[in-house]
XYZ file of C-alpha atoms in Angstrom:
713
model
C -175.108 26.733 4.672
C -172.827 27.009 1.625
C -169.230 28.098 1.685
C -170.139 31.056 -0.626
C -172.335 32.388 2.073
C -169.734 31.838 4.737
C -167.119 33.857 2.973
C -169.296 36.954 3.159
C -169.062 36.650 7.010
C -165.361 36.902 7.396
C -165.057 38.537 10.783
C -165.906 37.450 14.285
C -168.655 40.081 14.596
C -170.752 38.705 11.711
C -170.289 35.169 13.048
C -171.877 36.252 16.374
C -174.718 37.875 14.479
C -175.248 34.664 12.602
C -175.230 32.535 15.777
C -177.716 34.874 17.454
C -180.248 34.478 14.664
C -179.758 30.752 14.321
C -182.583 29.841 16.804
C -184.984 32.084 14.892
C -184.135 30.369 11.629
C -184.721 27.103 13.279
C -181.295 25.487 12.829
C -178.136 25.490 14.833
C -175.032 26.876 13.032
C -172.724 24.046 11.893
C -170.208 24.051 9.137
C -171.083 20.900 7.377
C -174.586 19.918 8.681
C -176.838 22.853 7.675
C -179.268 23.345 4.858
C -180.276 26.926 5.670
C -180.144 29.118 2.592
C -178.793 32.714 2.427
C -182.330 33.925 1.874
C -183.469 32.423 5.213
C -180.900 34.311 7.111
C -181.439 37.450 5.015
C -185.107 37.887 5.992
C -184.437 37.692 9.691
C -181.638 40.280 9.790
C -182.598 43.724 11.076
C -181.494 45.620 8.032
C -181.878 43.840 4.838
C -180.332 46.628 2.787
C -176.987 45.705 4.336
C -176.928 42.668 2.210
C -176.213 44.527 -0.971
C -172.445 44.116 -0.383
C -170.162 42.770 2.355
C -168.290 46.056 2.294
C -171.492 48.068 3.077
C -172.242 45.716 5.990
C -169.408 47.225 8.085
C -170.441 48.636 11.440
C -169.699 52.309 12.047
C -166.644 52.745 14.190
C -166.811 54.361 17.601
C -164.757 57.379 18.563
C -162.262 55.109 20.452
C -162.014 52.741 17.563
C -161.325 55.551 15.126
C -158.449 56.729 17.227
C -156.906 53.259 16.920
C -156.922 52.335 13.204
C -155.997 48.758 13.791
C -158.581 46.502 15.336
C -156.485 43.269 15.229
C -153.465 43.646 17.346
C -150.813 40.945 16.575
C -147.964 39.961 18.720
C -144.849 41.690 17.367
C -142.288 39.418 15.596
C -139.636 38.066 17.824
C -136.145 37.401 16.801
C -135.922 34.285 18.926
C -139.530 33.083 18.826
C -140.220 29.858 20.714
C -140.691 26.818 18.529
C -143.785 24.768 19.338
C -144.142 21.124 18.311
C -147.439 20.190 16.738
C -148.746 16.919 15.285
C -151.448 15.851 12.873
C -154.895 15.959 14.544
C -153.876 18.127 17.484
C -156.855 19.542 19.327
C -157.338 23.211 20.238
C -157.003 22.255 23.964
C -153.680 20.420 23.337
C -152.447 23.341 21.272
C -153.180 25.714 24.082
C -151.334 23.338 26.444
C -148.122 23.175 24.399
C -148.258 26.967 23.798
C -148.823 27.606 27.469
C -151.716 29.948 26.582
C -155.390 29.886 27.456
C -157.808 28.112 25.259
C -159.684 31.391 24.581
C -156.501 33.112 23.309
C -155.839 30.163 20.912
C -159.444 30.193 19.753
C -159.201 33.871 19.079
C -156.003 33.448 17.069
C -157.577 30.634 15.052
C -160.858 32.611 14.353
C -158.777 35.200 12.492
C -157.933 32.839 9.763
C -159.094 34.023 6.288
C -159.337 30.680 4.492
C -162.873 30.030 5.730
C -164.756 30.821 8.880
C -164.653 27.872 11.200
C -166.265 27.537 14.580
C -163.546 25.870 16.714
C -164.183 24.239 19.989
C -161.550 23.078 22.591
C -162.018 19.499 21.383
C -161.759 20.328 17.609
C -158.993 18.588 15.761
C -156.737 20.697 13.552
C -155.647 18.831 10.380
C -154.453 21.811 8.284
C -150.917 22.825 9.267
C -151.157 26.179 7.504
C -153.959 27.253 9.761
C -151.900 26.168 12.824
C -148.892 27.964 11.521
C -150.762 31.288 10.965
C -152.330 31.051 14.347
C -148.992 30.439 16.129
C -147.566 33.329 14.137
C -150.143 35.568 15.630
C -149.189 34.282 19.075
C -145.509 35.109 18.343
C -144.420 31.471 17.930
C -142.930 29.162 15.306
C -144.096 25.634 14.473
C -142.347 22.374 13.972
C -144.088 19.034 13.121
C -143.503 16.157 15.501
C -144.985 12.765 16.174
C -147.968 12.531 18.416
C -146.591 12.126 21.946
C -149.504 9.849 22.966
C -148.554 7.335 20.208
C -144.793 7.321 21.009
C -142.933 5.596 23.794
C -142.507 7.689 26.860
C -139.187 7.178 28.765
C -139.962 6.783 32.525
C -136.503 5.779 33.458
C -133.875 3.169 32.687
C -135.625 0.414 34.551
C -138.831 0.681 32.425
C -137.130 1.702 29.172
C -134.153 -0.641 28.944
C -133.965 -4.391 29.550
C -131.565 -6.186 31.841
C -130.479 -9.753 32.375
C -133.040 -11.815 34.194
C -132.631 -13.268 37.605
C -131.778 -16.963 37.330
C -133.220 -19.861 39.341
C -131.238 -21.314 42.189
C -128.104 -23.172 41.025
C -129.537 -26.534 42.078
C -132.608 -26.110 39.804
C -130.461 -25.297 36.757
C -129.457 -27.984 34.140
C -125.831 -28.874 33.383
C -124.466 -27.420 30.167
C -121.350 -28.002 28.040
C -118.244 -25.953 28.880
C -117.012 -22.964 26.700
C -113.285 -23.276 26.189
C -111.246 -20.489 24.674
C -107.916 -21.417 23.098
C -105.440 -18.614 23.417
C -101.642 -18.107 23.085
C -98.985 -16.471 20.963
C -99.161 -16.309 17.156
C -98.022 -19.471 15.382
C -97.925 -21.613 18.520
C -100.474 -24.051 17.116
C -103.861 -22.940 18.442
C -105.821 -23.555 15.243
C -103.890 -26.777 14.509
C -104.964 -28.072 17.851
C -108.617 -27.362 17.201
C -108.353 -28.901 13.749
C -106.969 -32.062 15.389
C -109.891 -32.144 17.880
C -112.545 -31.761 15.204
C -110.736 -33.474 12.368
C -110.754 -30.378 10.111
C -108.245 -28.199 8.280
C -108.939 -24.628 9.048
C -105.297 -23.620 8.869
C -105.114 -24.217 5.165
C -107.872 -21.676 4.530
C -106.323 -18.820 6.559
C -104.516 -16.081 4.844
C -100.854 -15.645 5.805
C -101.030 -18.742 8.050
C -102.458 -16.613 10.923
C -105.956 -16.665 12.492
C -107.741 -13.304 12.075
C -111.250 -14.147 13.346
C -112.805 -15.733 16.394
C -113.918 -19.188 15.427
C -116.846 -20.638 17.483
C -117.948 -24.239 17.144
C -119.038 -27.191 19.203
C -117.175 -30.498 19.165
C -118.475 -33.862 20.350
C -115.656 -35.663 21.873
C -115.093 -39.487 21.765
C -116.402 -39.734 25.331
C -119.720 -38.358 24.164
C -119.365 -35.098 26.027
C -119.871 -31.781 24.086
C -117.407 -28.852 24.349
C -117.764 -25.439 22.711
C -114.395 -24.047 21.543
C -113.523 -20.440 20.744
C -110.401 -19.893 18.616
C -108.926 -16.483 19.205
C -106.168 -14.768 16.972
C -102.754 -14.724 18.462
C -101.496 -11.744 16.412
C -100.789 -8.647 18.430
C -103.320 -6.662 16.411
C -106.207 -8.756 17.684
C -105.884 -7.902 21.345
C -109.529 -6.846 21.614
C -110.686 -10.114 20.107
C -108.596 -12.154 22.710
C -109.952 -10.047 25.577
C -113.513 -10.622 24.306
C -112.844 -14.356 24.181
C -111.595 -14.427 27.734
C -114.688 -12.586 28.980
C -117.281 -15.100 27.609
C -115.505 -18.384 28.416
C -115.486 -20.908 31.231
C -112.020 -22.364 30.688
C -108.900 -21.043 28.888
C -106.576 -23.485 27.190
C -103.266 -21.602 26.880
C -101.144 -23.060 24.031
C -97.376 -22.547 24.468
C -94.888 -23.802 21.930
C -92.169 -26.004 23.458
C -89.449 -24.523 21.240
C -90.410 -20.821 21.767
C -91.587 -20.855 25.347
C -93.458 -17.819 26.858
C -93.729 -14.987 24.399
C -95.400 -11.531 24.404
C -99.000 -12.682 23.540
C -98.585 -15.553 25.956
C -98.041 -13.091 28.778
C -100.972 -10.984 27.582
C -103.260 -13.979 27.405
C -102.303 -14.984 30.987
C -103.204 -11.510 32.162
C -106.533 -11.561 30.359
C -107.440 -14.897 31.906
C -106.524 -13.735 35.412
C -108.466 -10.472 34.996
C -111.567 -12.481 33.870
C -110.985 -14.975 36.789
C -111.091 -17.947 34.432
C -109.226 -21.199 35.235
C -106.375 -22.066 32.847
C -105.085 -25.357 31.349
C -101.588 -25.161 29.771
C -101.119 -27.153 26.549
C -97.345 -27.215 25.755
C -97.478 -27.859 22.026
C -94.882 -28.940 19.386
C -93.183 -31.453 21.714
C -92.163 -33.454 18.598
C -90.255 -30.501 17.112
C -86.513 -30.298 17.204
C -85.374 -27.964 19.962
C -88.447 -28.492 22.097
C -87.729 -28.095 25.871
C -90.744 -28.931 28.022
C -89.044 -28.324 31.394
C -87.687 -24.941 30.320
C -91.102 -23.913 29.162
C -92.607 -24.899 32.545
C -89.979 -22.849 34.375
C -90.829 -19.882 32.263
C -94.486 -20.180 33.081
C -93.634 -20.490 36.840
C -91.464 -17.394 36.574
C -94.454 -15.542 35.159
C -96.601 -16.326 38.153
C -98.434 -19.354 36.631
C -98.862 -21.828 39.489
C -98.597 -25.316 37.917
C -99.694 -28.401 39.743
C -96.103 -29.626 39.834
C -95.209 -26.423 41.851
C -98.102 -26.892 44.216
C -100.652 -24.848 42.239
C -103.961 -25.680 40.608
C -103.115 -25.198 36.884
C -102.984 -28.431 34.894
C -100.180 -28.854 32.224
C -100.493 -31.275 29.307
C -97.585 -31.713 26.842
C -99.153 -32.315 23.319
C -98.368 -32.383 19.581
C -101.306 -31.061 17.512
C -99.842 -32.218 14.132
C -99.014 -35.702 15.412
C -102.194 -35.818 17.598
C -100.141 -36.927 20.753
C -101.746 -36.711 24.144
C -104.902 -35.056 22.868
C -107.036 -37.496 24.913
C -105.204 -36.306 28.079
C -106.052 -32.680 27.182
C -109.696 -33.508 26.668
C -109.742 -35.377 29.966
C -108.203 -32.362 31.658
C -110.905 -30.140 30.185
C -113.719 -32.559 31.252
C -112.331 -32.799 34.876
C -112.116 -28.947 35.103
C -115.724 -28.643 33.772
C -116.985 -31.175 36.383
C -115.248 -29.348 39.172
C -116.811 -26.022 38.123
C -120.310 -27.662 37.874
C -121.445 -25.519 34.932
C -125.261 -25.061 34.678
C -127.711 -22.932 32.812
C -131.425 -22.251 32.409
C -132.764 -23.950 29.242
C -136.170 -22.190 29.535
C -137.238 -18.584 29.568
C -135.923 -15.658 27.578
C -132.686 -16.129 25.741
C -129.415 -14.493 26.866
C -126.103 -14.564 25.052
C -123.175 -12.682 23.553
C -122.221 -11.616 20.004
C -118.937 -13.467 19.151
C -118.657 -12.033 15.626
C -120.688 -10.166 13.030
C -120.474 -9.769 9.260
C -122.349 -8.948 6.096
C -122.720 -11.828 3.597
C -123.443 -10.687 0.028
C -126.037 -13.494 -0.357
C -127.456 -13.914 3.122
C -127.281 -10.305 4.463
C -126.369 -9.317 7.957
C -125.118 -12.233 10.072
C -123.979 -12.501 13.723
C -122.485 -15.454 15.605
C -124.344 -15.725 18.960
C -123.136 -17.812 21.861
C -126.242 -18.776 23.819
C -125.739 -18.558 27.578
C -129.348 -19.027 28.894
C -132.534 -20.030 27.376
C -133.059 -21.911 24.022
C -132.882 -19.804 20.893
C -135.515 -20.703 18.205
C -136.773 -19.374 14.968
C -139.004 -16.243 15.330
C -137.392 -15.102 18.537
C -136.794 -11.387 18.738
C -133.294 -10.385 19.956
C -131.666 -7.126 20.979
C -127.960 -6.614 20.913
C -126.572 -3.129 21.563
C -128.232 -0.836 19.055
C -129.447 -3.642 16.726
C -132.314 -6.030 16.814
C -133.394 -9.097 14.852
C -136.266 -11.409 14.329
C -134.603 -14.780 13.881
C -135.285 -15.987 10.317
C -132.767 -18.848 10.219
C -129.771 -20.242 12.234
C -126.697 -22.050 11.120
C -123.965 -24.097 12.933
C -120.215 -23.874 12.110
C -120.681 -26.054 9.018
C -123.517 -23.845 7.664
C -126.133 -26.496 8.425
C -129.574 -25.000 9.371
C -130.646 -25.690 12.911
C -134.061 -25.124 14.489
C -132.901 -24.512 18.078
C -129.802 -23.537 19.986
C -129.476 -24.528 23.674
C -126.979 -22.914 26.086
C -123.269 -23.057 25.130
C -124.213 -23.601 21.545
C -122.752 -21.036 19.015
C -125.087 -20.317 16.004
C -124.930 -17.861 13.098
C -128.182 -15.939 13.254
C -129.871 -14.402 10.155
C -132.448 -11.616 10.346
C -130.694 -8.632 11.797
C -132.167 -5.215 10.854
C -128.761 -3.562 11.798
C -125.358 -5.167 12.219
C -124.536 -5.666 15.908
C -121.058 -5.077 17.291
C -118.856 -7.973 18.513
C -119.103 -8.284 22.264
C -122.635 -7.003 22.513
C -124.984 -8.744 25.071
C -127.910 -10.442 23.432
C -131.221 -10.378 25.185
C -134.676 -11.600 23.967
C -137.846 -9.564 24.180
C -141.433 -10.617 23.755
C -142.600 -8.343 20.955
C -141.250 -6.176 18.201
C -142.917 -3.104 19.802
C -140.886 -3.781 22.949
C -137.700 -4.112 20.827
C -138.342 -0.739 19.192
C -138.996 0.881 22.508
C -135.735 -0.370 24.012
C -133.774 0.625 20.978
C -135.418 4.067 20.976
C -134.262 4.579 24.637
C -130.742 3.266 23.838
C -130.406 5.602 20.882
C -131.540 8.574 22.980
C -129.057 7.623 25.678
C -126.276 7.356 23.182
C -127.161 10.815 21.744
C -127.133 12.331 25.140
C -123.714 10.781 25.890
C -122.340 12.061 22.642
C -123.692 15.526 23.259
C -121.943 15.582 26.695
C -118.665 14.459 25.101
C -119.024 17.067 22.310
C -119.648 19.862 24.896
C -116.435 18.876 26.738
C -114.434 19.113 23.524
C -116.114 22.418 22.661
C -115.328 23.852 26.065
C -111.714 22.668 25.836
C -111.332 24.281 22.348
C -112.944 27.481 23.646
C -110.633 27.723 26.623
C -107.698 27.170 24.327
C -108.869 29.877 21.955
C -109.510 32.397 24.813
C -105.891 31.827 26.144
C -104.465 32.541 22.808
C -106.751 35.558 22.238
C -105.974 37.024 25.677
C -102.269 36.661 25.052
C -102.625 38.490 21.682
C -104.575 41.213 23.257
C -102.041 41.760 26.022
C -99.250 41.850 23.488
C -101.058 44.450 21.448
C -101.777 46.591 24.510
C -98.135 46.550 25.470
C -97.260 47.845 21.966
C -99.885 50.612 22.364
C -102.619 49.179 20.219
C -105.900 49.197 22.188
C -108.204 48.749 19.299
C -108.620 45.205 17.883
C -107.703 45.040 14.264
C -109.042 42.145 12.176
C -105.756 40.967 10.653
C -105.191 37.361 9.566
C -102.041 36.178 11.181
C -99.946 33.215 10.106
C -101.405 31.091 13.027
C -104.884 31.798 11.788
C -104.140 30.494 8.260
C -104.754 26.725 8.081
C -101.641 25.164 6.789
C -101.967 22.347 4.278
C -100.286 19.452 5.982
C -99.699 16.185 4.206
C -102.518 13.809 4.981
C -103.973 10.459 4.041
C -107.671 9.652 4.131
C -108.832 5.986 4.101
C -111.978 3.918 4.137
C -111.781 0.458 5.875
C -114.126 -2.313 4.742
C -113.799 -5.654 6.526
C -115.299 -9.042 6.463
C -116.295 -9.189 10.044
C -116.674 -6.483 12.832
C -113.684 -7.935 14.708
C -111.313 -7.445 11.768
C -112.436 -3.898 11.320
C -111.984 -3.315 15.089
C -108.454 -4.715 14.981
C -107.445 -2.587 12.052
C -108.858 0.594 13.613
C -107.098 -0.213 16.981
C -103.752 -0.608 15.133
C -104.377 2.651 13.297
C -104.933 4.268 16.604
C -101.233 3.656 17.433
C -100.030 5.866 14.604
C -98.558 9.183 15.384
C -96.197 11.065 13.131
C -96.696 14.883 13.023
C -95.278 15.087 9.491
C -98.340 13.386 7.877
C -101.920 13.016 9.230
C -103.820 9.752 8.871
C -107.654 10.112 8.974
C -110.267 7.180 8.834
C -113.223 8.448 6.903
C -115.423 5.421 7.350
C -115.186 1.973 8.951
C -117.801 -0.587 8.067
C -118.414 -4.309 7.546
C -119.283 -5.688 4.099
C -118.241 -5.563 0.513
C -117.184 -2.298 -1.241
C -120.285 -0.599 -2.615
C -120.920 2.306 -4.937
C -121.575 4.540 -2.013
C -118.156 3.774 -0.578
C -116.543 4.804 -3.877
C -118.564 8.078 -3.805
C -117.363 8.837 -0.327
C -113.849 8.028 -1.164
C -113.963 10.279 -4.164
C -115.365 13.144 -2.099
C -112.496 12.802 0.491
C -109.809 11.793 -1.888
C -109.394 8.607 0.131
C -108.022 5.100 -0.497
C -110.415 2.112 0.178
C -108.810 -0.854 2.036
C -110.910 -3.916 1.373
C -109.945 -6.418 4.040
C -110.880 -9.902 2.878
C -114.009 -8.661 1.066
C -115.056 -8.279 -2.537
C -116.029 -5.241 -4.496
C -119.379 -4.958 -6.295
C -119.238 -4.621 -10.047
C -120.753 -1.102 -10.261
C -118.309 -0.046 -7.564
C -115.403 -1.230 -9.646
C -116.621 0.640 -12.720
C -117.163 3.848 -10.706
C -113.678 3.504 -9.049
C -111.893 3.104 -12.445
C -113.843 6.059 -13.852
C -113.102 8.369 -10.941
C -109.523 7.172 -10.254
C -110.502 5.871 -6.752
C -107.949 3.336 -5.490
C -109.299 0.092 -4.006
C -106.721 -2.192 -2.386
C -107.737 -5.763 -1.554
C -105.631 -7.119 1.300
C -106.160 -10.379 3.260
C -103.514 -10.110 6.050
C -103.566 -7.415 8.644
C -99.851 -6.729 8.790
C -99.813 -6.197 5.027
C -102.479 -3.435 5.575
C -100.021 -1.709 7.981
C -97.093 -2.133 5.542
C -99.098 -0.591 2.681
C -100.229 2.284 4.914
C -96.672 3.003 5.827
C -95.805 3.112 2.107
C -98.734 5.420 1.259
C -97.934 7.779 4.190
C -94.235 7.927 3.131
C -95.268 8.887 -0.358
C -97.022 11.914 0.928
C -94.065 13.269 2.965
C -92.058 16.060 1.325
C -88.779 14.882 -0.020
C -85.568 16.110 1.750
C -82.732 17.647 -0.279
C -79.238 16.077 -0.295
C -76.025 17.762 -1.487
C -73.648 16.025 -3.970
C -70.250 17.703 -3.746
C -68.829 18.168 -7.315
C -65.711 20.204 -6.588
C -64.098 22.573 -4.121
C -61.868 25.662 -4.517
C -59.918 27.901 -2.115
C -60.075 31.734 -2.428
C -56.559 33.233 -2.854
C -57.429 36.876 -3.380
C -60.465 39.150 -3.658
C -60.440 41.802 -6.390
C -62.932 44.024 -8.057
C -63.845 44.567 -11.810
C -66.146 47.015 -13.464
C -69.175 45.471 -15.255
C -71.682 47.938 -16.874
C -70.295 50.806 -14.817
C -70.787 48.761 -11.658
C -68.044 47.630 -9.320
C -68.255 43.867 -8.802
C -66.490 41.561 -6.408
C -64.580 38.592 -7.930
C -62.988 35.621 -6.070
C -59.643 34.656 -7.476
C -59.293 30.988 -6.461
C -57.759 27.589 -7.316
C -59.712 24.342 -7.770
C -58.405 21.856 -5.216
C -60.841 18.906 -5.591
C -63.000 17.654 -8.494
C -64.431 20.132 -10.934
C -66.231 23.482 -10.842
C -69.239 23.685 -13.128
C -70.850 27.092 -13.783
C -74.347 25.597 -14.163
C -74.390 24.157 -10.639
C -74.918 25.760 -7.258
C -72.114 27.228 -5.272
C -71.655 28.229 -1.582
C -68.979 29.971 0.360
C -67.817 28.427 3.607
C -65.953 30.520 6.258
C -64.978 29.118 9.578
C -67.251 26.093 9.051
C -70.326 28.270 8.389
C -72.097 28.987 5.082
C -71.952 32.710 4.458
C -73.077 32.790 0.821
C -75.157 30.517 -1.341
C -76.224 31.027 -4.875
C -75.498 30.757 -8.590
C -72.499 32.236 -10.582
C -72.737 35.093 -13.042
C -69.338 34.465 -14.502
C -66.566 31.844 -14.508
C -63.281 32.852 -16.229
C -59.977 31.122 -16.795
C -57.550 34.077 -17.488
C -59.746 36.307 -19.795
C -61.848 33.451 -21.208
C -65.387 32.678 -20.105
C -65.531 28.909 -19.451
C -68.218 26.462 -18.257
C -65.924 24.086 -16.284
C -62.731 24.438 -14.225
C -60.701 21.271 -13.643
C -58.568 20.363 -10.618
C -55.395 22.501 -9.972
C -56.504 25.340 -12.377
C -56.987 28.938 -11.311
C -60.087 30.850 -12.086
C -62.143 33.915 -11.326
C -65.708 33.465 -9.962
C -68.327 36.147 -9.852
C -71.499 35.362 -7.786
C -75.011 36.877 -8.322
C -74.392 38.828 -5.159
C -71.702 41.153 -6.647
C -71.257 43.148 -3.397
C -70.047 40.198 -1.298
C -66.321 40.561 -0.329
C -64.294 37.275 -0.171
C -61.514 36.711 2.175
C -58.294 34.634 1.454
C -58.834 31.116 2.727
C -62.591 30.956 2.051
C -63.723 27.579 0.784
C -65.975 27.633 -2.341
C -68.002 24.461 -2.773
C -69.676 23.444 -6.081
C -72.583 21.084 -5.433
C -75.873 19.721 -6.807
C -79.084 18.810 -5.054
C -80.886 15.458 -5.280
C -84.076 14.239 -3.533
C -84.049 11.966 -0.488
C -87.439 10.260 0.032
C -88.587 10.243 3.751
C -89.998 7.388 5.533
C -92.864 7.346 8.034
C -92.020 6.480 11.709
C -94.624 4.063 12.942
C -94.212 1.135 15.287
C -97.556 -0.684 15.628
C -96.003 -3.242 17.981
C -95.573 -6.150 15.653
């Protein structure tokens, strides 16, 4: 049956007629599989004259139908109509289920469509969203397109959706592994120099400002043949989170204390972190060859801070060393080996990989990279890893010297390439079997994070609402006390947003730990005179999109130890966007202080030019107006007519303004020198002077303000 014939039957009534005569014609009615011609149907209809026009084929209305002129009754439009999610290929039965209607009502709504007359069944698939939209409109609903629920991952609970660390074998069945040693201590006490001496390298020479600003992870093969994995943490106060992370994923902490400085602030902080993580410590008293070194005093300071040394009956080993002279390094290595043997460190070399992210960054040539410290299992190429809200299929792995490796056993740190998103430092790394499983887990974690954020936002909204209601109720009560019972929409001074001085910045860092440290230090800023807002914080080089964001927010880009792409430089110069390349964290804070201070309004200072004492007040007539004049004598400096003047009485300023006239006898002058008498007329001609009033001539100058910010270092 052709579409031209179908269009003449555009109501449900004619469709029923057609279906009733289908057996007589000898063919069942189907939309696409019918060869019946219009002539075949025409000869079997009761009244052939009705085929002259579709309009003339209308059935005569009954008396009840004539009373109601509308045969098709649609659901009235609702202001808050429910939104129904539909998908490509949804069946009529599924549509009825999501609409919470019967299948017959949905079929009836679909049968009124005017595009072409379709015979829908409950199992029919709907591919045209326009037909679905019109049908839902008739049912008083709205439509939104979603993914097919049967093809998406269903969350049955945290145990099925998320992945957890696996249960390990009994300790006896596990295989011994190398110890993970974290070197901690105060800044400039020689931590990196010690590691350079152990692995015969020179990392200190490559560090900006002479301080470590990253966690270094590498494995060293000692002269005894044993392997030890070392983590070098920054000692600067800004990198507290890095040191804490290093203490949480280590087996042994080597606390480096300079013999000339003794126990310092970051030393105490490192001791607390090691105690909180319940990790054994080995004290390395460094710089024993330096002038002013006092080993015994340093030991006593450690004991005073509750570090139980072996000499005092405790279990903490102490080794005096010199990293530069390589003195007693063999004793320190022996102490580490003995402590590792006592702890009997073991791991499972088989099964799914477990680990932790030590550091992450974006390399302009190799893409997203993350340093993974393997804790269980053996990491190989092609493994699928999940860390936080990121996942990777391992494309390549590198050791600390950027040499490609094919596998990484437990306690071995490797730089992993192949991350889809950049993981955060400190995230737990877990291996999954398939990419589909990785996507399912990430979908669940993203949903959990969204729900958490919604709850936090609701708390903030409720707090703001309560604060607004308190202010509003107070204003209402105040108006009612004054007799105003009707609310008037008047903008008050409190409702007008004041334009406070502010500074917007974008932070781009080489690794996630550096960005984290900068943001943590910025979090210590508080000065109500100028606001500091971080628009964006990301890892990687400065790109064109960063410049566009900075232009939109009038922000400064701080590039911490990263480069700027060529197109970003051109766009920044064209749009006057400032990009500051800084390599040392305390220089970032110093520059921020300077930029914040620039935005503070200047204060006005007074420069005293001269002083005079009023001897008599008299009146003169100027333009038929009686004006007050101060007859006075200049006692100090000079009086200049062009400058500002103020009248001081009993230590308080009672008049401040400019002069209209300055006369010496009858002559108008511009300057009165010391010990000369004069008459002064102010702009306020009605003010009456008293004998003994002091008149001060002064000028104003700008005093730049400085921001008050103590980041703790």
